CSV table of C-alpha atoms in Angstrom, one decimal:
chain,number,residue,atom,x,y,z
A,40,MET,CA,-1.3,2.3,-8.6
A,41,ARG,CA,1.8,2.1,-11.0
A,42,PRO,CA,5.3,2.4,-11.5
A,43,GLY,CA,6.2,6.6,-12.5
A,44,GLN,CA,3.3,7.8,-10.8
A,45,ASP,CA,3.5,10.2,-8.0
A,46,LEU,CA,3.1,9.8,-4.6
A,47,VAL,CA,1.1,12.4,-3.0
A,48,VAL,CA,-0.4,13.2,0.9
A,49,GLY,CA,-3.3,15.4,1.3
A,50,GLY,CA,-3.7,16.7,4.8
A,51,PHE,CA,-1.1,16.1,7.6
A,52,ILE,CA,0.4,12.7,9.2
A,53,GLY,CA,-0.4,11.8,12.9
A,54,ILE,CA,-3.3,14.6,13.4
A,55,GLY,CA,-5.7,12.0,15.2
A,56,GLY,CA,-3.0,10.6,17.5
A,57,THR,CA,-1.6,13.9,18.1
A,58,VAL,CA,-5.3,14.8,19.1
A,59,TYR,CA,-5.7,11.5,21.3
A,60,ALA,CA,-2.5,12.2,22.7
A,61,ALA,CA,-3.2,15.4,23.9
A,62,GLU,CA,-6.7,14.9,25.6
A,63,LYS,CA,-5.2,11.7,27.4
A,64,PHE,CA,-1.8,13.1,29.0
A,65,GLU,CA,-2.5,16.8,28.8
A,66,ALA,CA,-1.5,17.7,32.5
A,67,ASP,CA,1.8,15.6,31.8
A,68,LEU,CA,2.5,17.6,28.5
A,69,ARG,CA,1.8,20.9,29.9
A,70,LYS,CA,4.9,20.0,32.3
A,71,THR,CA,7.1,20.1,29.6
A,72,LEU,CA,5.5,21.8,26.4
A,73,PRO,CA,4.4,25.6,25.8
A,74,LYS,CA,0.3,26.5,26.6
A,75,PHE,CA,0.3,27.9,23.1
A,76,LEU,CA,1.2,24.8,21.4
A,77,LEU,CA,-1.2,22.2,23.4
A,78,ASP,CA,-4.2,25.3,22.7
A,79,ALA,CA,-2.9,24.5,19.2
A,80,VAL,CA,-4.0,21.0,19.3
A,81,GLY,CA,-7.6,21.8,20.6
A,82,ARG,CA,-8.6,23.2,16.5
A,83,PHE,CA,-6.9,19.8,15.1
A,84,ARG,CA,-10.2,18.4,15.6
A,85,ALA,CA,-11.8,20.4,12.7
A,86,GLU,CA,-8.6,19.1,10.2
A,87,LEU,CA,-10.1,15.0,11.3
A,88,CYS,CA,-13.3,16.1,9.5
A,89,ARG,CA,-11.5,17.5,6.0
A,90,GLN,CA,-10.8,14.5,4.8
A,91,PRO,CA,-8.3,15.1,1.4
A,92,GLY,CA,-10.0,12.0,-0.2
A,93,ARG,CA,-13.4,13.4,-0.2
A,94,VAL,CA,-11.8,16.8,-2.3
A,95,ALA,CA,-12.3,14.2,-5.3
A,96,GLY,CA,-16.2,14.2,-5.5
A,97,SER,CA,-15.8,18.3,-5.4
A,98,SER,CA,-12.4,18.8,-7.5
A,99,GLU,CA,-12.6,18.7,-11.1
A,100,VAL,CA,-9.6,18.0,-11.6
A,101,LEU,CA,-9.3,15.3,-9.1
A,102,ALA,CA,-12.9,13.2,-10.1
A,103,GLU,CA,-12.1,13.3,-13.6
A,104,ALA,CA,-8.7,11.6,-12.9
A,105,VAL,CA,-10.3,9.5,-10.6
A,106,ARG,CA,-12.7,8.2,-13.7
A,107,GLY,CA,-10.1,7.9,-15.9
A,108,GLY,CA,-7.8,5.6,-13.5
A,109,GLY,CA,-5.0,8.4,-12.9
A,110,ILE,CA,-5.4,8.3,-9.6
A,111,THR,CA,-5.6,5.9,-6.3
A,112,MET,CA,-6.4,6.9,-3.0
A,113,GLU,CA,-5.8,5.6,0.6
A,114,ASP,CA,-6.8,6.8,3.3
A,115,VAL,CA,-4.2,7.2,6.0
A,116,ARG,CA,-5.6,6.0,9.8
A,117,GLU,CA,-4.1,3.3,11.8
A,118,GLY,CA,-0.5,2.6,11.8
A,119,GLY,CA,0.2,5.9,10.5
A,120,ILE,CA,1.7,7.0,7.0
A,121,LEU,CA,4.1,4.1,7.3
A,122,ALA,CA,1.3,1.3,7.2
A,123,ALA,CA,-0.6,3.4,4.0
A,124,LEU,CA,2.8,2.9,2.1
A,125,TRP,CA,3.0,-0.6,2.8
A,126,ASN,CA,-1.1,-1.6,2.5
A,127,ALA,CA,-0.9,0.1,-0.9
A,128,ALA,CA,1.9,-0.9,-2.0
A,129,GLU,CA,1.0,-4.6,-1.1
A,130,ARG,CA,-2.4,-4.2,-2.5
A,131,TYR,CA,-0.8,-3.1,-5.9
A,132,ARG,CA,2.3,-5.4,-6.1
A,133,ALA,CA,4.0,-2.2,-6.4
A,134,GLY,CA,7.5,-0.3,-5.2
A,135,LEU,CA,7.9,3.1,-3.6
A,136,ALA,CA,10.8,5.5,-3.0
A,137,VAL,CA,9.8,7.9,-0.6
A,138,TYR,CA,11.5,11.0,1.1
A,139,LEU,CA,10.6,11.1,4.7
A,140,ARG,CA,11.2,14.4,5.2
A,141,ARG,CA,9.1,15.4,2.7
A,142,ILE,CA,5.8,14.1,4.4
A,143,PRO,CA,3.7,16.8,5.9
A,144,VAL,CA,3.5,16.6,9.9
A,145,ARG,CA,2.9,19.6,12.1
A,146,GLN,CA,5.3,21.1,14.6
A,147,GLU,CA,2.4,20.5,17.4
A,148,THR,CA,2.6,16.7,16.3
A,149,VAL,CA,6.7,16.5,16.3
A,150,GLU,CA,6.6,17.9,19.8
A,151,ILE,CA,4.0,15.8,21.4
A,152,CYS,CA,5.1,13.1,19.7
A,153,GLU,CA,8.8,13.4,21.1
A,154,ALA,CA,7.4,14.5,24.8
A,155,LEU,CA,5.8,10.8,24.7
A,156,GLY,CA,7.8,8.7,22.9
A,157,LEU,CA,6.2,8.0,19.6
A,158,ASN,CA,6.8,7.8,16.5
A,159,PRO,CA,4.9,10.1,14.1
A,160,TYR,CA,5.0,8.2,10.8
A,161,ARG,CA,3.2,5.2,12.6
A,162,LEU,CA,0.6,7.5,14.5
A,163,LEU,CA,-3.5,7.5,13.8
A,164,SER,CA,-3.6,9.7,11.1
A,165,GLY,CA,-7.2,10.5,10.4
A,166,GLY,CA,-8.0,13.6,8.3
A,167,CYS,CA,-5.0,12.6,6.1
A,168,THR,CA,-4.7,11.0,2.2
A,169,LEU,CA,-2.3,9.2,0.3
A,170,PHE,CA,-2.4,9.0,-3.6
A,171,ALA,CA,-0.6,7.9,-6.5
A,172,ALA,CA,-1.3,10.0,-9.2
A,173,ASP,CA,0.0,10.0,-12.8
A,174,ASN,CA,0.5,14.1,-12.2
A,175,GLY,CA,0.7,14.8,-8.5
A,176,ASN,CA,0.9,18.6,-9.2
A,177,ASP,CA,-2.4,18.4,-10.7
A,178,VAL,CA,-3.6,16.8,-7.0
A,179,LEU,CA,-1.7,19.5,-5.3
A,180,TRP,CA,-3.5,22.2,-7.4
A,181,ALA,CA,-6.8,20.5,-6.4
A,182,LEU,CA,-5.9,20.0,-2.5
A,183,GLY,CA,-5.2,23.8,-2.3
A,184,GLU,CA,-8.1,25.0,-3.8
A,185,ALA,CA,-9.7,23.1,-1.3
A,186,GLY,CA,-7.7,24.7,1.2
A,187,ILE,CA,-5.5,21.7,2.1
A,188,CYS,CA,-1.8,20.8,2.3
A,189,GLY,CA,-0.3,18.7,0.3
A,190,ALA,CA,3.2,17.4,-0.8
A,191,VAL,CA,4.2,15.0,-3.5
A,192,ILE,CA,7.1,12.7,-1.2
A,193,GLY,CA,8.1,10.2,-3.8
A,194,LYS,CA,7.3,7.5,-6.2
A,195,VAL,CA,6.2,4.5,-7.4
A,196,THR,CA,8.2,2.3,-8.7
A,197,GLY,CA,9.0,-0.8,-10.5
A,198,GLY,CA,9.6,-4.2,-8.8
A,199,ARG,CA,9.3,-4.2,-5.1
A,200,ASP,CA,11.4,-2.6,-3.2
A,201,ARG,CA,9.9,-0.2,-0.5
A,202,LEU,CA,12.6,2.6,0.0
A,203,ILE,CA,12.2,5.6,2.7
A,204,LEU,CA,15.2,7.7,1.9
A,205,ASN,CA,16.1,10.6,4.4
A,206,GLY,CA,18.9,12.9,3.6
A,207,GLU,CA,21.6,10.5,2.8
A,208,VAL,CA,20.5,7.2,4.9
A,209,ARG,CA,18.4,4.7,2.6
A,210,SER,CA,16.5,2.0,4.4
A,211,HIS,CA,13.5,-0.6,3.9
A,212,LEU,CA,10.0,-0.1,4.7
A,213,ASN,CA,9.3,-3.0,7.3
A,214,ARG,CA,5.8,-4.5,7.8
A,215,PRO,CA,3.3,-2.2,9.4
A,216,ALA,CA,3.5,-2.3,13.5
A,217,PRO,CA,0.9,-1.6,15.8
A,218,ASP,CA,-0.2,2.1,15.9
A,219,GLU,CA,2.0,4.3,18.7
A,220,ILE,CA,-1.8,4.7,19.8
A,221,GLU,CA,-1.6,1.5,21.3
A,222,LYS,CA,1.2,2.4,23.6
A,223,LEU,CA,-0.6,5.5,25.1
A,224,LYS,CA,-3.7,2.9,25.7
A,225,LYS,CA,-1.3,1.0,27.4
A,226,LYS,CA,-0.1,3.7,29.7
A,227,THR,CA,-3.5,4.8,30.6
A,228,GLU,CA,-4.6,1.2,31.5
A,229,GLY,CA,-1.3,1.6,33.9
A,230,VAL,CA,0.0,-1.0,32.2
A,231,GLN,CA,3.9,-0.1,30.6
A,232,PRO,CA,4.3,-0.8,26.7
């Protein structure tokens, strides 16, 4: 991961947490969310099995770039995309500039997070991969060929600033907080977060 590289997300963030929330809080969610939305979440399990990083083994473009050192990958898991961005920046001592609105998130995830008071960017995200690549469009092409959505969400920068850009608002990426799934676990145990 080095300055000038594109940051690419393959897959949708928050899918793992969305599935967990829909299973554990189905009765509560059915009171406020439409049935078709919750039924769609039932089909998300397949996305959890399609890790975009695995595309590197089957895509000649990605496989060649990984061998040549042009791509690094970070699974997005516990703590969500914000934790993955922080961890990658720490590991490579890099700065970041990330456009929050470009991060792929399904509407079902947004609705469930809103209903339960969760942050989708800090939510368990199995089935999602963060890439740093010399050419983000090559990564998008390979992901598309494998039927996986992706988006260029920003750049690796020099220095140590880790900026999150959300319209006109610029903020700094903070150290990872506990995964939002922990709030749900506390609710199921009857403990207030």
